[in-house]
Tab-separated table of C-alpha atoms and ligand atoms in Angstrom:
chain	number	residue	atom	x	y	z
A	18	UNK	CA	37.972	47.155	-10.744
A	19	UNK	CA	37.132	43.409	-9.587
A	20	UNK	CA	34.564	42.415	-11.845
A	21	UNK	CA	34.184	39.349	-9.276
A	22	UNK	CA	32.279	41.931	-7.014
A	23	UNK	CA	29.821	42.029	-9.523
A	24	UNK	CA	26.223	40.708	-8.250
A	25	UNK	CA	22.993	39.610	-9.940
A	26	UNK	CA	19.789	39.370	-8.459
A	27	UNK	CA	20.259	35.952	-8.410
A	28	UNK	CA	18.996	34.019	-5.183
A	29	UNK	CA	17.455	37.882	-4.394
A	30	UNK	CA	13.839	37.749	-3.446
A	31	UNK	CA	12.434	40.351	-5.849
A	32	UNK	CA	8.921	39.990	-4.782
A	33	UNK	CA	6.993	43.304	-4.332
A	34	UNK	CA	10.479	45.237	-4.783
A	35	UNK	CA	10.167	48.327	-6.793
A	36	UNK	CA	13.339	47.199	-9.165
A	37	UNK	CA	14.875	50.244	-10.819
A	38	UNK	CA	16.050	48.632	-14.090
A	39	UNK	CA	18.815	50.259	-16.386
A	40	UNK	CA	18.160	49.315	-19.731
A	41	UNK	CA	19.317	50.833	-22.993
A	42	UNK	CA	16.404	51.409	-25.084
A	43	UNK	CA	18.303	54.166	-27.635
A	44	UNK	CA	17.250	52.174	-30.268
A	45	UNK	CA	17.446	53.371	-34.245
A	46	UNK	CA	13.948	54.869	-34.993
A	47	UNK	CA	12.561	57.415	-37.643
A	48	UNK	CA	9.010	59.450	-37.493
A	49	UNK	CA	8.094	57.795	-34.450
A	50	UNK	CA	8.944	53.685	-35.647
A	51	UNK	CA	10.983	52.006	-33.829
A	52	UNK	CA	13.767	50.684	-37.547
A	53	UNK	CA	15.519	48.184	-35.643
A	54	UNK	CA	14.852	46.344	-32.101
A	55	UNK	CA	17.830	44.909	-31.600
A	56	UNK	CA	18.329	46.515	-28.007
A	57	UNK	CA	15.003	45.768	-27.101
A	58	UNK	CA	14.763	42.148	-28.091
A	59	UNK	CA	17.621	41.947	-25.951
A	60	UNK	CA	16.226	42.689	-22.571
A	61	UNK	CA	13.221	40.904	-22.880
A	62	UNK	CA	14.267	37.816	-21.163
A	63	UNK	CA	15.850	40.024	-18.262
A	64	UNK	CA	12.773	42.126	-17.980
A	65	UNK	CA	10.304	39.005	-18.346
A	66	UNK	CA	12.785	36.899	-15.592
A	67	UNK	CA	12.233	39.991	-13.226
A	68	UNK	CA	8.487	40.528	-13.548
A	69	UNK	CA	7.719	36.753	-13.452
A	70	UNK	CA	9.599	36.655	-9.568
A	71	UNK	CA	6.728	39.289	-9.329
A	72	UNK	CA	8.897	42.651	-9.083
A	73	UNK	CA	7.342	45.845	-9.621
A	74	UNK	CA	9.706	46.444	-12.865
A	75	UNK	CA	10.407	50.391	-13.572
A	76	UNK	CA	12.538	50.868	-16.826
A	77	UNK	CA	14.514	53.432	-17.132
A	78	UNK	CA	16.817	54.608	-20.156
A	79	UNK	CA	17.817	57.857	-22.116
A	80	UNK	CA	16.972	58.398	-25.723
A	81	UNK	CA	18.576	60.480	-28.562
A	82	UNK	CA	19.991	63.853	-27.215
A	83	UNK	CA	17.327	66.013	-26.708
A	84	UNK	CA	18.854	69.492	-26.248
A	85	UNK	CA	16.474	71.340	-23.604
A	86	UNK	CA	13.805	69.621	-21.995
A	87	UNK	CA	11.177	67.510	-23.632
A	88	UNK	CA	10.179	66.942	-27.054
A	89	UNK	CA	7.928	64.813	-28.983
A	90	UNK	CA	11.273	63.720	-31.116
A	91	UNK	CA	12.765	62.105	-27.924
A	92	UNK	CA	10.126	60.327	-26.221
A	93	UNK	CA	10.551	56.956	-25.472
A	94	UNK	CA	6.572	56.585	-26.331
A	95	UNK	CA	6.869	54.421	-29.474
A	96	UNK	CA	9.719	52.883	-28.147
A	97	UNK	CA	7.886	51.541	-24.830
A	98	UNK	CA	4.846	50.665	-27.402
A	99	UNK	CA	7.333	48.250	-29.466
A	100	UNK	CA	8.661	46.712	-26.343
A	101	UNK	CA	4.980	46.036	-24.864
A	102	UNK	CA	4.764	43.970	-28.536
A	103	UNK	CA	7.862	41.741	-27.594
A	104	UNK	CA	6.932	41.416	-24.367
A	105	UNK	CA	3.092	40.762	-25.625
A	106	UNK	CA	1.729	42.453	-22.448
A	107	UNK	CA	1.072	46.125	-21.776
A	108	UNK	CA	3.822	48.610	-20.649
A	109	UNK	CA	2.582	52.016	-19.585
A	110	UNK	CA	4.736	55.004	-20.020
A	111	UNK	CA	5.123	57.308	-17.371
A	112	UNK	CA	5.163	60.835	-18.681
A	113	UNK	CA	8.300	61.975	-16.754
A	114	UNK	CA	10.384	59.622	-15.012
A	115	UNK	CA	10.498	62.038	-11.740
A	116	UNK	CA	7.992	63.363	-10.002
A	117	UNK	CA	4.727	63.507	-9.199
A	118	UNK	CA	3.822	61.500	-13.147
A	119	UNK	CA	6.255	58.623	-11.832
A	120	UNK	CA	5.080	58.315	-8.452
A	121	UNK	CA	1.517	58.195	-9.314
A	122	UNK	CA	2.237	55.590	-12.200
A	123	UNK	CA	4.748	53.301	-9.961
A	124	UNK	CA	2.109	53.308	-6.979
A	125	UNK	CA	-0.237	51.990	-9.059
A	126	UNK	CA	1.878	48.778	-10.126
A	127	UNK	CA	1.600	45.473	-8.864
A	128	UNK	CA	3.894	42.723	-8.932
A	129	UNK	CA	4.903	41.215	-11.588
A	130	UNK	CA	4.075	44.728	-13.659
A	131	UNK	CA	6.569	46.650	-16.196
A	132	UNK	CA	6.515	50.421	-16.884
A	133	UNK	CA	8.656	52.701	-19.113
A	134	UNK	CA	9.792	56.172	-17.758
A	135	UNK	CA	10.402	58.569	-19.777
A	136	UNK	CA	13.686	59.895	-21.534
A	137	UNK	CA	16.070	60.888	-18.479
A	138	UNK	CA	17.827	63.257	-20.485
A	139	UNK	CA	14.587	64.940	-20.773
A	140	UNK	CA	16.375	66.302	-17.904
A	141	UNK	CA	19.654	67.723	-17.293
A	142	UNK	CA	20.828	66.523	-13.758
A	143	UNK	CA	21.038	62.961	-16.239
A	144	UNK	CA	24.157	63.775	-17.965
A	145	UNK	CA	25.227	65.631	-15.215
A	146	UNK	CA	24.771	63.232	-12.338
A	147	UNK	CA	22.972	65.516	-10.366
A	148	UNK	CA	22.382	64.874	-6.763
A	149	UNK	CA	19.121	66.149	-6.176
A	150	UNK	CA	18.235	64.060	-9.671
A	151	UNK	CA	19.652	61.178	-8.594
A	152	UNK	CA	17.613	61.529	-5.130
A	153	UNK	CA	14.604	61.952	-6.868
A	154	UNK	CA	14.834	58.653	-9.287
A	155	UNK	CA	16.158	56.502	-6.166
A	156	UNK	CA	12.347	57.444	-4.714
A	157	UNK	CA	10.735	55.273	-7.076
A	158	UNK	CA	12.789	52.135	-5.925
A	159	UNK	CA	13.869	49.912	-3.824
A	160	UNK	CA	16.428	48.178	-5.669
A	161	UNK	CA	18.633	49.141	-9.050
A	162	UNK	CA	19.403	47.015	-11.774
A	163	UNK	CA	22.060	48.168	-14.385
A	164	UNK	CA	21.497	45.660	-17.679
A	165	UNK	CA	22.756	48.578	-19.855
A	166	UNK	CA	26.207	47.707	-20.801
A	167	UNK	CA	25.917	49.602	-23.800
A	168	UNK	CA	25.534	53.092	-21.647
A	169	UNK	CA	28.106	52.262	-19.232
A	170	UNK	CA	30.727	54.160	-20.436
A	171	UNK	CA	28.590	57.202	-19.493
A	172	UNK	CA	29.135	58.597	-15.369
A	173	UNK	CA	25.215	59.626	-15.906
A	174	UNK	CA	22.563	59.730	-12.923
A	175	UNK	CA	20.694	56.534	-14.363
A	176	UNK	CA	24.010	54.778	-14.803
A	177	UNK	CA	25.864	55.566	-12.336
A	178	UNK	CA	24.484	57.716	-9.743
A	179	UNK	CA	21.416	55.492	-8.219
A	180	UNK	CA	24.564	52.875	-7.203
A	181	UNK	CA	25.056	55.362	-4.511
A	182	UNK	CA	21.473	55.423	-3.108
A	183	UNK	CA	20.101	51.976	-3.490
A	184	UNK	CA	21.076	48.090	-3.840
A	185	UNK	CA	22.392	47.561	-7.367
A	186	UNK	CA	22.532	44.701	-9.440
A	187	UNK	CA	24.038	43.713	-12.889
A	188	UNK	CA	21.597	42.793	-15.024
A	189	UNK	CA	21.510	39.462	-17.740
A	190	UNK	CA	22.584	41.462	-20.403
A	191	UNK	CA	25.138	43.615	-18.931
A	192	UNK	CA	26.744	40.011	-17.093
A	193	UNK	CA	26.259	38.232	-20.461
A	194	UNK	CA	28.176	41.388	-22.246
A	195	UNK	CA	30.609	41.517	-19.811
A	196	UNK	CA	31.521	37.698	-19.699
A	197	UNK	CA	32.207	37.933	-23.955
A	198	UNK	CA	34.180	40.576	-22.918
A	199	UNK	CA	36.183	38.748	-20.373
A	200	UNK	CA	36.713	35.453	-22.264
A	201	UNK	CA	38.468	37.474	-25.235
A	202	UNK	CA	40.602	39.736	-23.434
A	203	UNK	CA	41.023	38.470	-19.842
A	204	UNK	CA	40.877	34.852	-19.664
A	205	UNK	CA	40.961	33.926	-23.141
A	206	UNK	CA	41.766	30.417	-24.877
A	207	UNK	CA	44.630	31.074	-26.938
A	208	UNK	CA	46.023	31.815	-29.313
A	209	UNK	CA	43.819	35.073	-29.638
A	210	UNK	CA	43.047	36.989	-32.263
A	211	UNK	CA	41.749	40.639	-33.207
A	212	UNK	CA	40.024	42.029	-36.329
A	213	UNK	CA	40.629	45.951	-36.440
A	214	UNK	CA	39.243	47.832	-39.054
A	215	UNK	CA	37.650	50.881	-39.972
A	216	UNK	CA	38.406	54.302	-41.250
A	217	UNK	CA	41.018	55.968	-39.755
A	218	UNK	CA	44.391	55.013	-36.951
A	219	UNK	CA	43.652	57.754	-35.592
A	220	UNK	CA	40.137	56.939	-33.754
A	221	UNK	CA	41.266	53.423	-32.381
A	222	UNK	CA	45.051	54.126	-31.807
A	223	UNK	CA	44.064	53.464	-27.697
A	224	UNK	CA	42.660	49.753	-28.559
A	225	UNK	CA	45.515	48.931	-30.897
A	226	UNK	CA	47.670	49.767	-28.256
A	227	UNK	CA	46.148	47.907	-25.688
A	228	UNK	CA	45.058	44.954	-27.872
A	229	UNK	CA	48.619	44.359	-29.482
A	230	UNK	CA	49.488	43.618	-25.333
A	231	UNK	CA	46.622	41.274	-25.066
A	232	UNK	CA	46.170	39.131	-28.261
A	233	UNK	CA	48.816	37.189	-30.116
A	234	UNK	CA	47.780	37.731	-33.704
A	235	UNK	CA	46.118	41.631	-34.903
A	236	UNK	CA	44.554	41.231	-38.011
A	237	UNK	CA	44.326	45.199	-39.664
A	238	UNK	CA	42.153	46.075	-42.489
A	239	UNK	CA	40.064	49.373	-43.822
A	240	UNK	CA	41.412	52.242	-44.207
A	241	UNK	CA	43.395	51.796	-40.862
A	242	UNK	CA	45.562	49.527	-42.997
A	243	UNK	CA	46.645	51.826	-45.604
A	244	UNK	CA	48.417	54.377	-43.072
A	245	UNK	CA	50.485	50.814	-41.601
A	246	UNK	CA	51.231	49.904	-45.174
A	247	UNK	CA	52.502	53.413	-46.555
A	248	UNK	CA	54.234	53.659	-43.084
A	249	UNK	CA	56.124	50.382	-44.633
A	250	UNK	CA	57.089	52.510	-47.430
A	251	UNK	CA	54.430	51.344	-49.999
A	252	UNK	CA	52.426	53.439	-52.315
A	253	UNK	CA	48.799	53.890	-51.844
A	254	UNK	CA	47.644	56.326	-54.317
A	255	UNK	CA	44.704	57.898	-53.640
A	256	UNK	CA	43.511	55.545	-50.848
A	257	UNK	CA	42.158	57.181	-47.362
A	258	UNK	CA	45.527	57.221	-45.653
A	259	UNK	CA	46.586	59.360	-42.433
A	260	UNK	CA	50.689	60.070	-43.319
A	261	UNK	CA	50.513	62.406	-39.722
A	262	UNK	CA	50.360	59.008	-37.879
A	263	UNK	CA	52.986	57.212	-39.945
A	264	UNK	CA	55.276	57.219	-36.829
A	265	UNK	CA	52.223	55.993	-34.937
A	266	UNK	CA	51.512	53.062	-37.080
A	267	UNK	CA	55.682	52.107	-37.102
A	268	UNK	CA	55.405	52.618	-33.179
A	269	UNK	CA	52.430	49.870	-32.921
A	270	UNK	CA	54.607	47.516	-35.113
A	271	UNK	CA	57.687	47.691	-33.204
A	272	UNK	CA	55.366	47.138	-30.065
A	273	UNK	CA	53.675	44.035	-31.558
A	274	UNK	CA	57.016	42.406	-32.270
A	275	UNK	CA	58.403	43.494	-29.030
A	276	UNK	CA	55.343	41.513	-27.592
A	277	UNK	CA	55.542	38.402	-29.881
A	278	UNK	CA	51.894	39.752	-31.286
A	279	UNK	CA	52.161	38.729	-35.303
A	280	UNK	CA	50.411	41.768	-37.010
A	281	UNK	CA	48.385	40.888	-40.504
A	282	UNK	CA	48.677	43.396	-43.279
A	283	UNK	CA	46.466	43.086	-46.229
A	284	UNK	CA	48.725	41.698	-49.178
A	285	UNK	CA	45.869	42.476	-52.146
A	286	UNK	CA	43.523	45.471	-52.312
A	287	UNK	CA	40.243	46.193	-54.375
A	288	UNK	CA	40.654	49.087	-55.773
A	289	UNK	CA	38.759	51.931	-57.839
A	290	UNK	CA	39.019	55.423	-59.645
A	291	UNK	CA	35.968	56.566	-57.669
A	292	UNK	CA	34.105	55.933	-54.713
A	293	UNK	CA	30.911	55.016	-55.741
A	294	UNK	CA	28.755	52.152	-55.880
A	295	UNK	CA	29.162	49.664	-58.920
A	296	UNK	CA	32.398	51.897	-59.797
A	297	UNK	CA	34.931	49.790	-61.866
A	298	UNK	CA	37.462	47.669	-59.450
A	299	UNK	CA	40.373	45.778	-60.095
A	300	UNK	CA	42.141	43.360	-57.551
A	301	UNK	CA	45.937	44.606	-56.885
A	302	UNK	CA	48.682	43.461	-55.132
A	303	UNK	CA	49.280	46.235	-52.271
A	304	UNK	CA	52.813	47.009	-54.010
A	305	UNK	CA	51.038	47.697	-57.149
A	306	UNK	CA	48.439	50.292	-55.825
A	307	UNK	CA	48.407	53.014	-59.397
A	308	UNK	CA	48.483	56.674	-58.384
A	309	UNK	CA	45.348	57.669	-59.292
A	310	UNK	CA	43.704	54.585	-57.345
A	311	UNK	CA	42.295	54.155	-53.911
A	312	UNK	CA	41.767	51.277	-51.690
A	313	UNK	CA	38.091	50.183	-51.190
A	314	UNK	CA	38.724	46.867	-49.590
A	315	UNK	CA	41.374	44.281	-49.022
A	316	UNK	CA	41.377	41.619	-51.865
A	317	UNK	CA	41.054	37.513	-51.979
A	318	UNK	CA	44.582	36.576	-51.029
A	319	UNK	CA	44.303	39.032	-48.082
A	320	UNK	CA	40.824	37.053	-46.761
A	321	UNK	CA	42.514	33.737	-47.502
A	322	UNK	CA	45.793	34.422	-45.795
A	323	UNK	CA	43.572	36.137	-42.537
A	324	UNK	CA	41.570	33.251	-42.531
A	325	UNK	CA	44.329	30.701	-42.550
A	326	UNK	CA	45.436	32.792	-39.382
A	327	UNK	CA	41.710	32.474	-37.594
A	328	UNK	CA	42.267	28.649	-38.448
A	329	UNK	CA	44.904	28.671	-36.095
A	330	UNK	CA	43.487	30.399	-33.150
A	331	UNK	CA	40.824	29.901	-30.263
A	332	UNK	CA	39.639	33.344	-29.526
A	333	UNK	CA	38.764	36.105	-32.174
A	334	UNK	CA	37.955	39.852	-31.480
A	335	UNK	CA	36.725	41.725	-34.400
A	336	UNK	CA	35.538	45.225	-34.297
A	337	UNK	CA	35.881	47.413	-37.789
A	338	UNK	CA	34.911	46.546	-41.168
A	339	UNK	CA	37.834	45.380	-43.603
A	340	UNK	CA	36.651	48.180	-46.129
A	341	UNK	CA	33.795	50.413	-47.611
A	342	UNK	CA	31.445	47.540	-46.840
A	343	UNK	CA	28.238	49.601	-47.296
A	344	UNK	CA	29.286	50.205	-50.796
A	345	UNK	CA	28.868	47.826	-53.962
A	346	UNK	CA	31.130	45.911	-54.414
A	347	UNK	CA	33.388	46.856	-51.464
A	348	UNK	CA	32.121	44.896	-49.341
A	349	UNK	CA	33.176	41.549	-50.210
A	350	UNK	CA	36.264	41.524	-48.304
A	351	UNK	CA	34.510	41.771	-45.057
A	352	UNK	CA	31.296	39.626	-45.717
A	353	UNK	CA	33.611	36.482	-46.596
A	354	UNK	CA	36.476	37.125	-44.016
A	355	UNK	CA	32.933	37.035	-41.690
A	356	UNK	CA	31.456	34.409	-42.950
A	357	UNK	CA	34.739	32.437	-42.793
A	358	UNK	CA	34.666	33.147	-39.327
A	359	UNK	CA	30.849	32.136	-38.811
A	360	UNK	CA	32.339	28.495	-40.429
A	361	UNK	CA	35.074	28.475	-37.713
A	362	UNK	CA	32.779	29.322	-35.102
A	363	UNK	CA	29.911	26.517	-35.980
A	364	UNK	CA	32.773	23.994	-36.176
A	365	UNK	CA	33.795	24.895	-32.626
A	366	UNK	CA	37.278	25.975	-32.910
A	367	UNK	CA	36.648	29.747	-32.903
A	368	UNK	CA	35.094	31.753	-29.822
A	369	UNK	CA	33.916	35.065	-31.920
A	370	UNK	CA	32.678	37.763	-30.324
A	371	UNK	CA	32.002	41.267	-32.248
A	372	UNK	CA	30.927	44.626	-31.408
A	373	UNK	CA	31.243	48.197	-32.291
A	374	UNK	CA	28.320	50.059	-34.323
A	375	UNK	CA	29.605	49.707	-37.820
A	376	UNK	CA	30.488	46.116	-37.299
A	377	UNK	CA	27.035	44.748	-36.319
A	378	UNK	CA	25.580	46.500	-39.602
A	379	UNK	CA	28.436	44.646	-41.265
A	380	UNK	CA	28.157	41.286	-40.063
A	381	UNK	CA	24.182	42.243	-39.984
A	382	UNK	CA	24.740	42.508	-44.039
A	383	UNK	CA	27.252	39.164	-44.322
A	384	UNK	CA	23.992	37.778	-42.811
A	385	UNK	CA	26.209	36.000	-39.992
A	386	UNK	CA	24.843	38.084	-36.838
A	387	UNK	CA	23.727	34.772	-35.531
A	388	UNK	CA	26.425	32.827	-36.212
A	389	UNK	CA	29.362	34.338	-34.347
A	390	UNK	CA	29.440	33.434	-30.219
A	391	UNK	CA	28.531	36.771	-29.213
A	392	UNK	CA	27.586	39.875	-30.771
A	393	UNK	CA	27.315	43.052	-28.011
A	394	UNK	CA	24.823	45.758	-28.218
A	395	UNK	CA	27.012	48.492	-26.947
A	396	UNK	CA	29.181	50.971	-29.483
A	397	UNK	CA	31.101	53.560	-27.662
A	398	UNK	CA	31.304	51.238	-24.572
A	399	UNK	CA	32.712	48.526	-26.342
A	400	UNK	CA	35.222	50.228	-27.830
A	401	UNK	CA	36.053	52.019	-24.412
A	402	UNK	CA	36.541	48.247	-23.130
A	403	UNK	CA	38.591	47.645	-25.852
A	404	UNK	CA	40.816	50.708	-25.254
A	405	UNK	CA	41.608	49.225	-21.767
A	406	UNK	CA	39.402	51.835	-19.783
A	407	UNK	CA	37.144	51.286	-17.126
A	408	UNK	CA	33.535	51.869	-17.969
A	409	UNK	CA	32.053	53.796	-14.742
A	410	UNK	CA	28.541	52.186	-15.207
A	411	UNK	CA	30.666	48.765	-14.286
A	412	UNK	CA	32.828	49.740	-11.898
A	413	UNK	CA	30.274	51.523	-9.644
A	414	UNK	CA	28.381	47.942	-9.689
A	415	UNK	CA	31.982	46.204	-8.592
A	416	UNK	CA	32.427	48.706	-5.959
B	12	LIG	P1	34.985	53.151	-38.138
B	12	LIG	O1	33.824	54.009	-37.753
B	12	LIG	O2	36.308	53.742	-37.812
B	12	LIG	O3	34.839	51.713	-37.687
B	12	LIG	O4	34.984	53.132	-39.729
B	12	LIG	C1	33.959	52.549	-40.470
B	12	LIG	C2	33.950	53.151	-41.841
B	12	LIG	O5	35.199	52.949	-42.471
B	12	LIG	C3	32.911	52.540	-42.741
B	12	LIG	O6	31.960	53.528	-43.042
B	12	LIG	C4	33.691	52.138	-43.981
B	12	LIG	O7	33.028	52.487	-45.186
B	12	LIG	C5	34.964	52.932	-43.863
B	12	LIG	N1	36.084	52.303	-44.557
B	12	LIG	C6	36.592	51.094	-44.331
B	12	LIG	N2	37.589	50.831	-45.189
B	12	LIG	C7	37.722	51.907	-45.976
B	12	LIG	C8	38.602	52.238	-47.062
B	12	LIG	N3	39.547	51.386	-47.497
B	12	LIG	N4	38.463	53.451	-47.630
B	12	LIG	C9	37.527	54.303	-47.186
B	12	LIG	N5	36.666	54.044	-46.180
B	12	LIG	C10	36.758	52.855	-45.588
């Protein structure tokens, strides 16, 4: 894939175009209220950029997994309502986003108007990339715009099907998401550095792989870190561990050091009798983890030496928390190694860019969102981009 291929609608006249745009609008949302607008606040300025160069602007996006057909649980009605607030102007929402509903709403539009269609998974030629779905969406445009990064990962009909009927465009948000991308991993200032934590090895052995080729110091922390550490021979009590993927962990190691990329072990852990919030915790060195003990965090020396590491680098990927951040007080570890990083970043010596669902809730919580260089919207695609693999929605763009 040549990401160089990929075009904007930059220097496109727009005017009058019916402009197919890809957005992600799966945003968090209970009994009908939208809980967090993240996504949306996002492609406000690409919507409002389109729409002001007077294109006829028809969003498109899936929501939740609706199992057969349309329900009231999955429609993208309050959704469309919260973005019409951020984009203080009215959206309609067409009630399907084929057929005869669509048309009638998208022949009604003038320039420099913005609808919503419906949930595509409402039907099931979405996930399945159905020709005669994909024919019938390409109808209501003349042009496609993919600013979904976050769905990209997906070979769907709205993501990667109308790039075989019509003109299609990156969008703002997928270009932005995709240049963070590309200045940690591609064409980084060095040295580099990841973050990994999280549960398990066993979801994120692909990006550990790939990343301990790409950056020159891995940081590991969460429970990740206790299978690398009792793969080292150490006890860990009780702690989350995975002992099947001991051999995995060593085989990562020896890969790292054949590659020259330093890996960064916690050294102290905060540890507890039970996993529950205000539970009594103690600060241990990682040799002195007792029996009956598990591993909720990694401890102050660990932050200190990992941020003494960051002090020495250009480029930071981070994607996993450092423990059981959503738990009091086992969070610590990964609000100050973030907020460290939020320093670095402000003072200009750190490029920090973050991503991966439980990561933006934890930085979210460190109350540093705003202060790292680039936080993406996407989960599953970000880690896919992470893992090395090629994210269809992209490449059909860069065809
Ligand atoms: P992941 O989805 O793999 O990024 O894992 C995120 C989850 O890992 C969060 O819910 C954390 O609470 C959990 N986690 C991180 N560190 C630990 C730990 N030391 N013990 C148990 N759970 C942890």
């Amino acid at each position: 894939m040549n990401l160089d291929k990929l075009k904007t609608t930059d220097g496109i006249d727009v005017a009058g175009k019916r402009v197919l745009y890809r957005a992600d609008l799966n945003v968090p949302a209970k009994d009908g209220v939208v809980t967090d607008a993240t996504r949306l606040e996002r492609v406000v300025p690409g919507l409002q950029a389109l729409a002001a160069r007077g294109a006829k602007v028809i969003v498109l996006s899936h929501f939740g997994r609706p199992k057969a057909g349309p329900d009231k649980e999955n429609s993208l009605g309050p959704v469309a309502a919260t973005l019409g607030g951020l984009l203080r102007r009215h959206v309609s929402l067409a009630g399907d986003c084929i057929g005869q509903h669509a048309h009638t709403i998208v022949d009604a539009m003038k320039p420099g108007d913005i609808c919503v269609l419906e949930n595509t998974r409402f039907h099931k030629g979405e996930e399945k990339n159905d020709p005669a779905f994909v024919a019938a969406l390409a109808e209501l445009g003349d042009i496609f715009v993919n600013d979904a990064f976050s769905a990209a990962h997906r070979a769907h009909a709205s993501t990667e099907g109308l790039t075989h009927h019509l003109p299609s465009y990156a969008g703002p948000l997928m270009m932005e998401e995709i240049n963070a991308l590309k200045a940690a991993l591609e064409v980084p200032q060095r040295p580099t550095a990841a973050v990994v934590g999280g549960a398990k090895v066993s979801s994120k052995i692909p990006i550990l792989k790939n990343l301990v080729a790409k950056v020159d110091k891995l940081i590991i922390g969460g429970g990740m870190a206790n299978t690398f550490l009792q793969a080292q021979g150490l006890d860990v009590g009780k702690s989350l561990s995975e002992p099947d993927f001991h051999g995995t962990a060593s085989e990562i190691m020896a890969e790292a050091k054949a590659r020259g990329c330093d890996v960064i072990l916690p050294t102290d852990a905060v540890i507890a009798r039970e996993f529950k919030a205000g539970a009594a915790s103690e600060v241990v060195n990682v040799t002195n983890v007792p029996a009956d003990a598990m591993i909720l965090d990694i401890g102050p020396a660990s932050v200190a030496n990992m941020t003494a590491h960051l002090r020495q680098c250009r480029t930071l990927l981070w994607n996993g928390p450092m423990g059981a951040f959503e738990i009091a007080p086992f969070g610590e570890g990964t609000f100050t190694l973030a907020r460290e990083t939020a320093m670095l970043t402000k003072a200009g010596t750190l490029l920090s860019i973050a991503g991966g669902g439980d990561t933006v809730a934890a930085l979210n919580a460190a109350g540093v969102t705003g202060d790292f260089s680039y936080v993406s919207t996407a989960g599953g695609a970000f880690l896919e981009w992470l893992e090395g693999n090629q994210l269809p929605g992209v490449a059909a763009l860069a065809r």
